[in-house]
Amino acid sequence: MTVPQFEQAGNETPRGTTTPVVGLSEPQFRRHTPQDEEHRRSSGPTDISFSSLDPTSQPKLVQYPEQVTANGKLKRSFNTSYYGKHPWLEYSAQDDYVYCFYCTHFGGTPTLPGQRYRSRPFIDVGVRRWKDISNFLEKHTRGDRHKDSAVSWTKFKAIQTKELQPIVSVLMTDIDNEIKENREHVKALLKVTALLGRLGTAFRGHNETESSINKRNFVETCNLLAEYSPTLFNKLQRRYGHYTSHEYQNDLISVINGVLINKVPIPKRECEEFFYMQKVALISIALMFFLGVADDFFDLKWRYKLIFPTLSVLPLLTAYYIHIGLTTIVMPKFFRGFFGPNLDLGIFYYVYMGVLAVFCTNAINIYAGVNGVEVGQSIIIACSICIFNLVELTGELSRYHYFSLYFMLPYIATSLGLLKLNWYPAKFFVGDTFCYYSGVTFAVVGILGHFSKTLLLFFFPQVFNFLLSVPQLFRLVPCPRHRLPTLNKETGFLETSKVKCKVASLGPLGRPVLWIASKLRLISYLEMEDSVVEFSNMTLINTVLSILGPMREDNLTKTLLLIQVIGSAVAFVIRYFLVTFFY
């Protein structure tokens, strides 16, 4: 082999002697170890770059060494035209090998699949089979490692030349496109894996090389898809055997298996839980609906209105006990010194939920009697619950708020149509049936949705109406069968309905209760002759008429619904702002 001669003496000087290579049939490599700069200086070629700060070594010689065959004939040698086509190329005149500047100093991945450590062409080992060097260089340029290394080198140069932003923006676009292609490619392989697993067909054959005609289903399916997908075709052709190897198939199967084991059973269990909860909720709603029908037809006594709702919510409480079972409540700050931060109520928590269901059922029923009030207040409560559920969807109990929405959204949709027919002048009357149905629906979502206390906040007008009605409901003062406002036929306005009774019939607590209520302007109270007193019925509807005076029925309904909206607004303020003072 001839000794290399340089064009200009003093510019480059050979640092070693070349060694003849005889009988080359494969690309010839000379190993070097780029562990660090010092190690490379001592064991590798010394006339190429040692670090990323060095320039690319591209010496231009008058004559390059020629390879010698077994019979002593000279063959091809390196050509400087390769520099123009591949600016990353480094040539070692010392050893007559070529290397890749980008991959050596900016390569991120230690080895490619199927390669041994320190056996990477153009990085750990040089290449110099000049007969096929053009093909080797083109193949290396198309490789994934070289592309990534070129991107890293471009970023490095951009930082040095203070042109990072415009260059990086272009590079990041290329990287994003590459990531997108990789995702689509892996997604296609996963779909093929899932399809073959679902069909129960064989994945692979004994010989799956590129020239084999018996690759079996996985490789053949991928090749078929590649004919219609340029991205998949390029990926498979660029590194054949890596993306379809047995190891890669095992990884794909493991990924799908992990998803099936870790992800699918949890939603399945949750679906079974909510399916059961949905059934018992519908049973409770149906039982209460039939109770409302019975009340409309047979005019049930008050004791039955307390007993039957309790029985109808037993399936609901059973579902809560089986699937939820939490009976611990968070104590307010001023009680934590006595009971601690949490208190387990045990069976009393179920008593509380039973009472809540009975209250919700009857609270709608006793706050009624004006066209549009029953349906209107129910729609406002349902909308408030939906808003609360939507706010809480990002919390830990989001699945229970989804459960609540599944009930509330259809309820609102159907009730809006009913409100149109029930609005003054009404064409359709709802009766006790709708009141019971609405009340138990709210109780169901409040109990199974874990927000029973917040539900009571949305019932602020109903709670006030119930507390105002307690003296009449518990017979401290006389209570007629119906306490609806009366219609003045001359004016067409609704006025407060009143009760007349003897003072002696009031009982020991009757007169003090009436006196306090009258002073608070909650009722109209008048003492008449012969020890007779007259007072308005103790309901929120009559209180509004007593304070604002007689009004048309539609205006009264609007006023009551406005109070309901204000009550919901106050509930949200308490729930999200004032609650920090107590909890």
Coordinates of C-alpha atoms in Angstrom, one line a residue:
M1 CA 0.0 0.0 0.0
T2 CA 1.3 3.4 -0.9
V3 CA 2.1 6.0 1.8
P4 CA -0.4 8.9 1.7
Q5 CA 1.0 12.2 0.4
F6 CA -0.5 15.5 1.4
E7 CA -1.1 18.5 -0.9
Q8 CA 0.6 21.0 1.4
A9 CA 3.4 20.0 3.7
G10 CA 2.9 21.2 7.2
N11 CA -1.0 21.4 7.1
E12 CA -1.5 17.7 7.8
T13 CA 1.0 15.1 8.9
P14 CA 0.3 11.4 9.1
R15 CA 0.6 10.1 12.6
G16 CA 1.1 6.5 11.8
T17 CA 1.7 3.9 9.1
T18 CA -1.0 2.1 7.3
T19 CA -1.4 -1.7 7.3
P20 CA -2.1 -3.6 4.1
V21 CA -5.5 -5.4 4.0
V22 CA -5.7 -8.6 2.0
G23 CA -8.6 -10.5 0.5
L24 CA -11.6 -8.3 1.6
S25 CA -15.0 -9.9 1.2
E26 CA -16.9 -8.0 3.9
P27 CA -16.6 -4.4 5.1
Q28 CA -13.4 -4.1 7.0
F29 CA -13.4 -2.5 10.4
R30 CA -10.8 -1.3 12.8
R31 CA -12.2 -1.1 16.4
H32 CA -11.7 1.9 18.6
T33 CA -13.2 2.7 22.0
P34 CA -14.6 6.3 22.4
Q35 CA -15.1 6.0 26.2
D36 CA -13.4 9.4 26.7
E37 CA -10.9 11.6 24.8
E38 CA -7.8 10.3 26.5
H39 CA -8.7 6.6 25.8
R40 CA -9.4 7.4 22.3
R41 CA -6.2 9.3 21.8
S42 CA -4.3 6.3 23.1
S43 CA -6.1 3.4 21.3
G44 CA -7.9 4.9 18.2
P45 CA -6.8 6.9 15.2
T46 CA -5.1 10.1 16.2
D47 CA -5.8 12.1 13.1
I48 CA -9.6 12.5 13.5
S49 CA -11.7 14.6 15.9
F50 CA -11.5 13.8 19.6
S51 CA -14.5 15.9 20.8
S52 CA -17.5 17.8 19.5
L53 CA -15.5 21.0 19.6
D54 CA -13.0 19.7 17.1
P55 CA -13.6 20.3 13.3
T56 CA -14.6 17.4 11.1
S57 CA -11.4 15.7 9.9
Q58 CA -11.6 15.7 6.1
P59 CA -8.0 15.7 4.7
K60 CA -7.5 16.0 1.0
L61 CA -4.6 13.9 -0.2
V62 CA -2.8 13.9 -3.5
Q63 CA -3.1 10.1 -3.5
Y64 CA -5.1 7.9 -1.2
P65 CA -4.0 4.4 -0.1
E66 CA -5.3 1.6 -2.4
Q67 CA -6.4 -1.8 -1.1
V68 CA -4.4 -4.8 -2.2
T69 CA -6.1 -8.1 -3.2
A70 CA -4.7 -11.6 -2.5
N71 CA -3.0 -11.8 -5.8
G72 CA -1.3 -8.4 -5.2
K73 CA -3.4 -6.2 -7.5
L74 CA -4.4 -2.7 -6.4
K75 CA -8.1 -2.0 -6.1
R76 CA -10.2 1.0 -5.2
S77 CA -9.4 3.8 -2.7
F78 CA -11.1 6.6 -0.9
N79 CA -12.4 9.6 -3.0
T80 CA -12.8 13.2 -1.9
S81 CA -16.2 13.4 -3.6
Y82 CA -17.7 11.7 -0.6
Y83 CA -17.0 14.8 1.5
G84 CA -19.4 16.9 -0.6
K85 CA -22.2 14.3 -0.4
H86 CA -21.7 13.6 3.3
P87 CA -20.4 16.5 5.3
W88 CA -20.4 14.4 8.5
L89 CA -17.8 12.0 7.0
E90 CA -14.4 11.8 8.7
Y91 CA -11.4 10.1 7.1
S92 CA -8.4 8.7 9.0
A93 CA -5.4 8.8 6.7
Q94 CA -3.5 7.0 9.5
D95 CA -5.6 3.9 9.3
D96 CA -7.5 4.4 6.0
Y97 CA -11.0 4.2 7.5
V98 CA -14.0 6.5 7.5
Y99 CA -16.1 7.5 10.5
C100 CA -19.3 9.5 11.3
F101 CA -18.6 12.8 13.1
Y102 CA -22.3 13.2 14.1
C103 CA -22.9 9.8 15.5
T104 CA -19.5 9.7 17.3
H105 CA -20.0 12.9 19.3
F106 CA -23.8 13.5 19.3
G107 CA -25.3 9.9 19.2
G108 CA -27.7 9.4 22.1
T109 CA -28.5 5.6 21.9
P110 CA -25.6 3.3 22.9
T111 CA -26.5 0.5 20.5
L112 CA -29.2 -0.4 18.1
P113 CA -31.3 -3.6 18.6
G114 CA -29.4 -6.7 17.5
Q115 CA -25.9 -5.0 17.8
R116 CA -23.2 -5.8 20.3
Y117 CA -21.7 -3.1 22.4
R118 CA -18.7 -1.4 20.7
S119 CA -19.6 -2.9 17.3
R120 CA -21.3 0.1 15.7
P121 CA -20.1 0.9 12.1
F122 CA -18.8 4.4 11.6
I123 CA -18.7 5.0 15.4
D124 CA -16.9 2.2 17.3
V125 CA -15.4 0.7 14.2
G126 CA -14.3 2.3 10.9
V127 CA -15.5 1.3 7.4
R128 CA -13.3 1.0 4.3
R129 CA -14.8 -1.3 1.8
W130 CA -14.4 1.2 -1.0
K131 CA -16.2 -1.0 -3.6
D132 CA -19.6 -0.6 -1.8
I133 CA -18.8 2.4 0.3
S134 CA -21.5 4.6 -1.5
N135 CA -24.2 2.1 -0.4
F136 CA -22.9 2.0 3.1
L137 CA -22.9 5.8 3.4
E138 CA -26.4 6.1 2.0
K139 CA -27.8 3.4 4.3
H140 CA -26.1 5.1 7.3
T141 CA -27.6 8.4 6.4
R142 CA -31.1 7.0 6.4
G143 CA -30.7 5.4 9.8
D144 CA -32.6 6.5 12.9
R145 CA -29.4 7.0 15.0
H146 CA -27.8 9.2 12.4
K147 CA -30.9 11.4 12.0
D148 CA -31.1 11.9 15.7
S149 CA -27.4 12.7 15.9
A150 CA -27.7 15.2 13.0
V151 CA -30.5 17.0 14.9
S152 CA -28.3 17.2 18.0
W153 CA -25.4 18.5 16.0
T154 CA -27.5 21.1 14.4
K155 CA -28.8 22.3 17.7
F156 CA -25.2 22.4 19.0
K157 CA -24.1 24.5 16.1
A158 CA -27.1 26.8 16.4
I159 CA -26.2 27.6 20.0
Q160 CA -22.7 28.4 19.0
T161 CA -23.9 30.7 16.2
K162 CA -26.7 32.3 18.3
E163 CA -29.4 31.1 15.8
L164 CA -31.1 28.6 18.1
Q165 CA -34.7 29.8 17.9
P166 CA -35.4 29.7 14.1
I167 CA -33.4 26.5 13.7
V168 CA -34.8 24.7 16.7
S169 CA -38.4 25.6 15.6
V170 CA -37.7 23.8 12.3
L171 CA -36.0 20.9 14.1
M172 CA -38.8 20.6 16.6
T173 CA -41.3 20.4 13.8
D174 CA -39.3 17.5 12.2
I175 CA -39.0 15.8 15.6
D176 CA -42.8 16.2 16.2
N177 CA -43.5 14.7 12.8
E178 CA -41.1 11.8 13.6
I179 CA -42.8 11.2 16.9
K180 CA -46.2 11.2 15.2
E181 CA -44.9 8.7 12.6
N182 CA -43.5 6.5 15.3
R183 CA -46.8 6.5 17.2
E184 CA -48.8 5.7 14.1
H185 CA -46.4 2.9 13.4
V186 CA -46.5 1.4 16.9
K187 CA -50.3 1.7 16.9
A188 CA -50.5 -0.3 13.7
L189 CA -48.3 -3.0 15.2
L190 CA -50.5 -3.1 18.3
K191 CA -53.6 -3.4 16.2
V192 CA -52.1 -6.3 14.3
T193 CA -51.1 -8.0 17.5
A194 CA -54.6 -7.5 19.0
L195 CA -56.2 -8.8 15.8
L196 CA -54.1 -12.0 15.7
G197 CA -54.7 -12.6 19.5
R198 CA -58.4 -12.2 19.1
L199 CA -58.5 -14.6 16.1
G200 CA -56.2 -17.1 17.9
T201 CA -53.9 -17.5 14.8
A202 CA -50.2 -18.2 14.9
F203 CA -48.0 -15.1 15.2
R204 CA -44.7 -16.3 13.7
G205 CA -42.9 -18.9 11.8
H206 CA -39.5 -20.6 12.1
N207 CA -37.8 -18.4 9.5
E208 CA -38.8 -14.8 9.3
T209 CA -36.0 -13.3 7.4
E210 CA -36.7 -10.8 4.6
S211 CA -36.3 -13.5 1.9
S212 CA -38.4 -16.2 3.6
I213 CA -41.7 -17.2 2.1
N214 CA -43.1 -18.6 5.4
K215 CA -43.0 -15.6 7.8
R216 CA -46.4 -16.4 9.3
N217 CA -49.2 -14.0 10.1
F218 CA -47.6 -11.2 12.0
V219 CA -44.9 -10.3 9.6
E220 CA -47.1 -11.0 6.5
T221 CA -49.9 -8.8 7.9
C222 CA -47.5 -6.0 8.6
N223 CA -46.1 -6.2 5.1
L224 CA -49.6 -6.2 3.7
L225 CA -50.4 -3.0 5.6
A226 CA -47.1 -1.5 4.5
E227 CA -48.2 -1.6 0.9
Y228 CA -50.9 1.0 1.8
S229 CA -49.1 3.0 4.4
P230 CA -45.9 4.8 3.3
T231 CA -45.0 5.4 7.0
L232 CA -45.2 1.8 7.9
F233 CA -43.4 0.8 4.8
N234 CA -40.4 3.1 5.5
K235 CA -40.2 1.9 9.1
L236 CA -40.2 -1.7 8.2
Q237 CA -37.8 -1.4 5.3
R238 CA -35.4 0.9 7.1
R239 CA -34.7 -1.6 9.9
Y240 CA -36.1 -4.9 8.8
G241 CA -36.3 -7.5 11.6
H242 CA -36.3 -5.0 14.5
Y243 CA -39.9 -4.0 14.5
T244 CA -41.1 -7.5 13.6
S245 CA -38.6 -9.6 15.6
H246 CA -39.8 -12.2 18.1
E247 CA -38.6 -10.0 20.9
Y248 CA -40.6 -7.1 19.6
Q249 CA -43.7 -9.3 19.2
N250 CA -43.3 -10.4 22.8
D251 CA -43.2 -6.8 23.9
L252 CA -46.3 -5.9 22.0
I253 CA -48.2 -8.9 23.5
S254 CA -47.0 -7.9 27.0
V255 CA -48.2 -4.3 26.5
I256 CA -51.7 -5.5 25.4
N257 CA -51.8 -8.1 28.2
G258 CA -50.9 -5.4 30.8
V259 CA -53.7 -3.2 29.6
L260 CA -56.2 -6.0 29.8
I261 CA -55.1 -7.1 33.3
N262 CA -54.7 -3.7 34.9
K263 CA -57.2 -1.5 33.1
V264 CA -60.2 -3.5 32.0
P265 CA -61.2 -5.3 35.3
I266 CA -61.5 -2.0 37.2
P267 CA -64.0 -0.4 34.8
K268 CA -65.8 -3.7 34.7
R269 CA -66.1 -3.8 38.5
E270 CA -67.2 -0.2 38.5
C271 CA -69.8 -0.9 35.8
E272 CA -71.2 -3.8 37.8
E273 CA -71.3 -1.7 40.9
F274 CA -73.1 1.2 39.2
F275 CA -75.4 -1.2 37.4
Y276 CA -76.6 -2.5 40.7
M277 CA -76.9 0.9 42.3
Q278 CA -78.9 2.1 39.3
K279 CA -81.3 -0.8 39.7
V280 CA -82.0 -0.2 43.4
A281 CA -82.3 3.6 42.7
L282 CA -84.9 2.9 40.1
I283 CA -86.7 0.5 42.4
S284 CA -86.9 3.2 45.2
I285 CA -88.1 5.8 42.7
A286 CA -90.8 3.5 41.3
L287 CA -92.0 2.6 44.8
M288 CA -92.3 6.3 45.7
F289 CA -94.0 7.0 42.4
F290 CA -96.7 4.4 43.3
L291 CA -97.0 5.9 46.7
G292 CA -97.8 9.3 45.1
V293 CA -100.4 7.7 42.9
A294 CA -102.0 6.1 46.0
D295 CA -102.0 9.4 47.8
D296 CA -103.7 11.2 44.9
F297 CA -106.4 8.5 44.6
F298 CA -107.0 7.6 48.3
D299 CA -105.9 10.7 50.1
L300 CA -103.5 8.9 52.6
K301 CA -103.1 10.0 56.1
W302 CA -99.9 11.7 57.3
R303 CA -98.7 8.6 59.2
Y304 CA -98.7 6.6 56.0
K305 CA -96.7 9.4 54.3
L306 CA -94.0 8.9 56.8
I307 CA -94.0 5.1 57.0
F308 CA -94.2 4.2 53.2
P309 CA -91.3 6.5 52.1
T310 CA -89.1 4.9 54.8
L311 CA -89.9 1.4 53.4
S312 CA -89.4 2.5 49.8
V313 CA -85.8 3.6 50.5
L314 CA -84.7 0.4 52.1
P315 CA -83.3 -1.0 48.8
L316 CA -81.4 2.3 48.5
L317 CA -79.9 1.9 52.0
T318 CA -79.0 -1.7 51.3
A319 CA -77.1 -0.7 48.1
Y320 CA -75.2 2.0 50.1
Y321 CA -74.3 -0.6 52.8
I322 CA -73.0 -3.1 50.3
H323 CA -71.1 -0.9 47.8
I324 CA -70.2 2.1 49.8
G325 CA -70.6 1.5 53.5
L326 CA -69.0 4.7 54.8
T327 CA -70.6 6.0 58.0
T328 CA -67.9 8.4 59.1
I329 CA -68.5 12.2 59.0
V330 CA -66.1 15.1 59.2
M331 CA -66.7 17.1 62.4
P332 CA -66.8 20.9 62.3
K333 CA -63.8 22.7 63.9
F334 CA -65.6 23.7 67.1
F335 CA -66.6 20.1 67.8
R336 CA -63.2 18.4 67.1
G337 CA -62.1 19.0 70.7
F338 CA -64.9 16.8 71.9
F339 CA -65.2 14.1 69.1
G340 CA -62.0 14.4 67.1
P341 CA -61.7 15.2 63.4
N342 CA -63.9 12.3 62.3
L343 CA -66.9 10.6 63.9
D344 CA -68.2 7.2 63.0
L345 CA -72.0 7.3 63.3
G346 CA -72.5 3.6 62.5
I347 CA -76.2 2.6 62.2
F348 CA -77.3 6.2 63.0
Y349 CA -75.9 7.3 59.6
Y350 CA -78.4 5.0 58.0
V351 CA -81.1 6.5 60.1
Y352 CA -80.0 9.9 58.9
M353 CA -80.2 8.8 55.3
G354 CA -83.6 7.3 55.8
V355 CA -84.9 10.5 57.4
L356 CA -83.3 12.5 54.5
A357 CA -85.2 10.4 52.0
V358 CA -88.5 11.0 53.8
F359 CA -87.8 14.7 54.2
C360 CA -86.9 15.2 50.5
T361 CA -90.1 13.4 49.5
N362 CA -92.4 15.4 51.7
A363 CA -90.5 18.7 51.4
I364 CA -91.6 19.1 47.8
N365 CA -95.1 18.0 48.6
I366 CA -95.8 20.5 51.3
Y367 CA -94.2 23.4 49.3
A368 CA -96.8 23.2 46.6
G369 CA -100.3 24.2 45.5
V370 CA -99.5 26.9 42.9
N371 CA -99.3 26.2 39.2
G372 CA -95.6 25.7 38.2
V373 CA -94.2 25.8 41.7
E374 CA -93.7 22.0 42.2
V375 CA -92.1 21.5 38.8
G376 CA -90.2 24.8 38.8
Q377 CA -88.5 24.3 42.2
S378 CA -87.6 20.8 41.2
I379 CA -85.9 21.9 38.0
I380 CA -83.9 24.6 39.8
I381 CA -82.8 22.0 42.4
A382 CA -81.9 19.5 39.7
C383 CA -79.9 22.2 37.7
S384 CA -78.1 23.1 41.0
I385 CA -77.1 19.5 41.5
C386 CA -75.9 19.2 37.9
I387 CA -73.7 22.3 38.3
F388 CA -72.3 20.9 41.5
N389 CA -71.6 17.5 39.8
L390 CA -69.8 19.2 36.9
V391 CA -67.6 21.2 39.3
E392 CA -66.7 18.0 41.2
L393 CA -65.9 15.8 38.2
T394 CA -62.2 16.4 38.6
G395 CA -62.3 15.2 42.2
E396 CA -61.7 11.8 43.8
L397 CA -65.4 10.9 43.7
S398 CA -66.0 11.8 40.1
R399 CA -67.6 8.5 39.3
Y400 CA -70.4 9.1 41.8
H401 CA -71.0 12.6 40.3
Y402 CA -71.3 10.9 36.9
F403 CA -73.8 8.6 38.4
S404 CA -75.8 11.6 39.6
L405 CA -75.7 13.3 36.2
Y406 CA -77.1 10.2 34.5
F407 CA -80.2 10.7 36.6
M408 CA -80.4 14.5 36.7
L409 CA -80.0 15.2 33.0
P410 CA -83.0 13.1 31.8
Y411 CA -85.0 14.3 34.8
I412 CA -84.4 18.0 33.8
A413 CA -85.3 17.2 30.1
T414 CA -88.6 15.6 31.0
S415 CA -89.5 18.1 33.7
L416 CA -89.0 21.1 31.3
G417 CA -91.8 19.7 29.0
L418 CA -94.0 19.2 32.1
L419 CA -93.4 22.7 33.3
K420 CA -94.7 24.1 30.0
L421 CA -98.0 22.3 30.6
N422 CA -98.1 23.1 34.3
W423 CA -97.4 26.8 34.0
Y424 CA -100.3 29.2 34.7
P425 CA -102.9 28.8 33.4
A426 CA -102.1 25.1 33.8
K427 CA -103.3 22.4 31.4
F428 CA -101.8 19.6 33.4
F429 CA -101.7 19.1 37.2
V430 CA -98.9 17.1 38.8
G431 CA -100.4 16.2 42.1
D432 CA -98.6 14.3 44.9
T433 CA -97.2 11.8 42.3
F434 CA -94.7 14.2 40.8
C435 CA -93.7 15.6 44.3
Y436 CA -92.9 12.2 45.7
Y437 CA -91.1 11.2 42.5
S438 CA -89.0 14.3 42.5
G439 CA -88.1 14.2 46.2
V440 CA -87.0 10.6 46.1
T441 CA -84.9 11.2 42.9
F442 CA -83.0 13.9 44.7
A443 CA -82.6 11.7 47.7
V444 CA -81.2 8.9 45.5
V445 CA -78.5 11.0 43.9
G446 CA -77.6 12.7 47.1
I447 CA -77.1 9.5 49.1
L448 CA -75.5 7.4 46.4
G449 CA -73.5 10.4 45.1
H450 CA -72.0 11.2 48.5
F451 CA -73.3 14.7 48.8
S452 CA -76.3 14.5 51.1
K453 CA -75.2 17.6 53.1
T454 CA -74.8 19.7 50.0
L455 CA -78.2 18.4 48.8
L456 CA -79.8 19.9 51.9
L457 CA -78.2 23.3 51.1
F458 CA -80.1 23.2 47.8
F459 CA -83.3 22.6 49.7
F460 CA -83.0 25.8 51.6
P461 CA -86.5 27.2 50.8
Q462 CA -88.0 23.7 51.5
V463 CA -86.2 23.5 54.8
F464 CA -87.5 26.9 55.8
N465 CA -91.0 26.0 54.7
F466 CA -90.8 22.8 56.8
L467 CA -89.6 24.6 59.9
L468 CA -92.3 27.2 59.5
S469 CA -94.9 24.4 59.1
V470 CA -93.7 22.4 62.2
P471 CA -96.3 24.0 64.6
Q472 CA -99.1 23.0 62.3
L473 CA -97.7 19.6 61.3
F474 CA -97.2 18.6 65.0
R475 CA -100.5 20.1 66.0
L476 CA -99.3 22.9 68.2
V477 CA -101.8 25.0 66.4
P478 CA -104.7 23.9 64.2
C479 CA -103.8 22.6 60.8
P480 CA -106.4 22.2 58.0
R481 CA -106.2 19.5 55.3
H482 CA -105.0 22.0 52.7
R483 CA -103.2 25.2 53.3
L484 CA -103.2 26.6 49.8
P485 CA -103.7 30.4 49.1
T486 CA -107.2 31.4 48.4
L487 CA -108.4 33.1 45.2
N488 CA -110.1 36.4 45.4
K489 CA -112.6 36.1 42.5
E490 CA -113.2 39.8 42.3
T491 CA -109.5 40.8 41.8
G492 CA -108.2 37.5 40.4
F493 CA -105.3 37.6 43.0
L494 CA -104.2 35.0 45.4
E495 CA -104.4 35.9 49.1
T496 CA -103.2 34.2 52.2
S497 CA -105.4 31.4 53.5
K498 CA -106.4 31.8 57.2
V499 CA -107.4 29.7 60.1
K500 CA -109.9 30.7 62.9
C501 CA -109.9 29.0 66.2
K502 CA -110.6 29.4 69.9
V503 CA -107.7 30.6 72.1
A504 CA -108.4 27.6 74.3
S505 CA -107.7 25.2 71.5
L506 CA -104.1 26.5 70.9
G507 CA -102.5 24.7 73.8
P508 CA -99.7 25.9 76.1
L509 CA -97.2 26.5 73.2
G510 CA -99.7 27.6 70.6
R511 CA -100.1 31.3 71.5
P512 CA -96.3 31.9 72.1
V513 CA -95.6 30.3 68.7
L514 CA -98.2 32.5 66.9
W515 CA -97.0 35.6 68.8
I516 CA -93.3 35.1 67.8
A517 CA -94.2 34.3 64.1
S518 CA -96.4 37.4 63.9
K519 CA -93.6 39.6 65.3
L520 CA -91.3 38.2 62.7
R521 CA -93.9 38.9 60.0
L522 CA -94.0 35.3 59.0
I523 CA -97.8 35.2 59.4
S524 CA -100.7 37.6 59.7
Y525 CA -102.3 37.3 63.2
L526 CA -105.5 38.9 64.5
E527 CA -107.3 38.5 67.8
M528 CA -111.0 38.7 67.5
E529 CA -114.0 38.8 69.8
D530 CA -115.2 35.9 71.8
S531 CA -111.6 34.6 72.4
V532 CA -111.2 33.8 68.7
V533 CA -107.9 34.3 66.9
E534 CA -107.3 34.3 63.1
F535 CA -103.9 33.6 61.6
S536 CA -102.6 32.7 58.1
N537 CA -101.4 29.2 57.4
M538 CA -97.8 28.7 58.2
T539 CA -96.2 28.1 54.8
L540 CA -93.6 30.0 52.8
I541 CA -96.2 30.7 50.1
N542 CA -98.5 32.4 52.6
T543 CA -95.6 34.2 54.1
V544 CA -94.7 35.7 50.7
L545 CA -98.3 36.8 50.2
S546 CA -98.4 38.2 53.7
I547 CA -95.2 40.3 53.2
L548 CA -95.7 41.3 49.5
G549 CA -99.5 41.4 49.5
P550 CA -101.9 39.6 47.1
M551 CA -100.7 38.9 43.5
R552 CA -101.5 37.0 40.4
E553 CA -100.7 33.3 40.4
D554 CA -98.0 33.5 37.7
N555 CA -96.3 36.4 39.5
L556 CA -96.4 34.4 42.8
T557 CA -94.8 31.5 41.0
K558 CA -92.0 33.6 39.6
T559 CA -91.4 35.1 43.1
L560 CA -91.1 31.7 44.7
L561 CA -88.8 30.4 41.9
L562 CA -86.6 33.5 42.4
I563 CA -86.4 32.6 46.1
Q564 CA -85.3 29.1 45.0
V565 CA -82.6 30.5 42.7
I566 CA -81.3 32.7 45.5
G567 CA -81.3 29.8 47.9
S568 CA -79.2 27.8 45.4
A569 CA -76.7 30.7 45.0
V570 CA -76.4 30.9 48.8
A571 CA -75.8 27.1 48.9
F572 CA -72.9 27.4 46.5
V573 CA -71.4 30.3 48.6
I574 CA -71.7 28.2 51.7
R575 CA -70.3 25.0 50.0
Y576 CA -67.2 26.6 48.4
F577 CA -66.5 29.7 50.6
L578 CA -68.0 29.7 54.0
V579 CA -67.3 26.0 54.6
T580 CA -63.6 26.8 55.3
F581 CA -64.7 28.5 58.5
F582 CA -66.3 25.3 59.8
Y583 CA -64.2 22.5 58.2

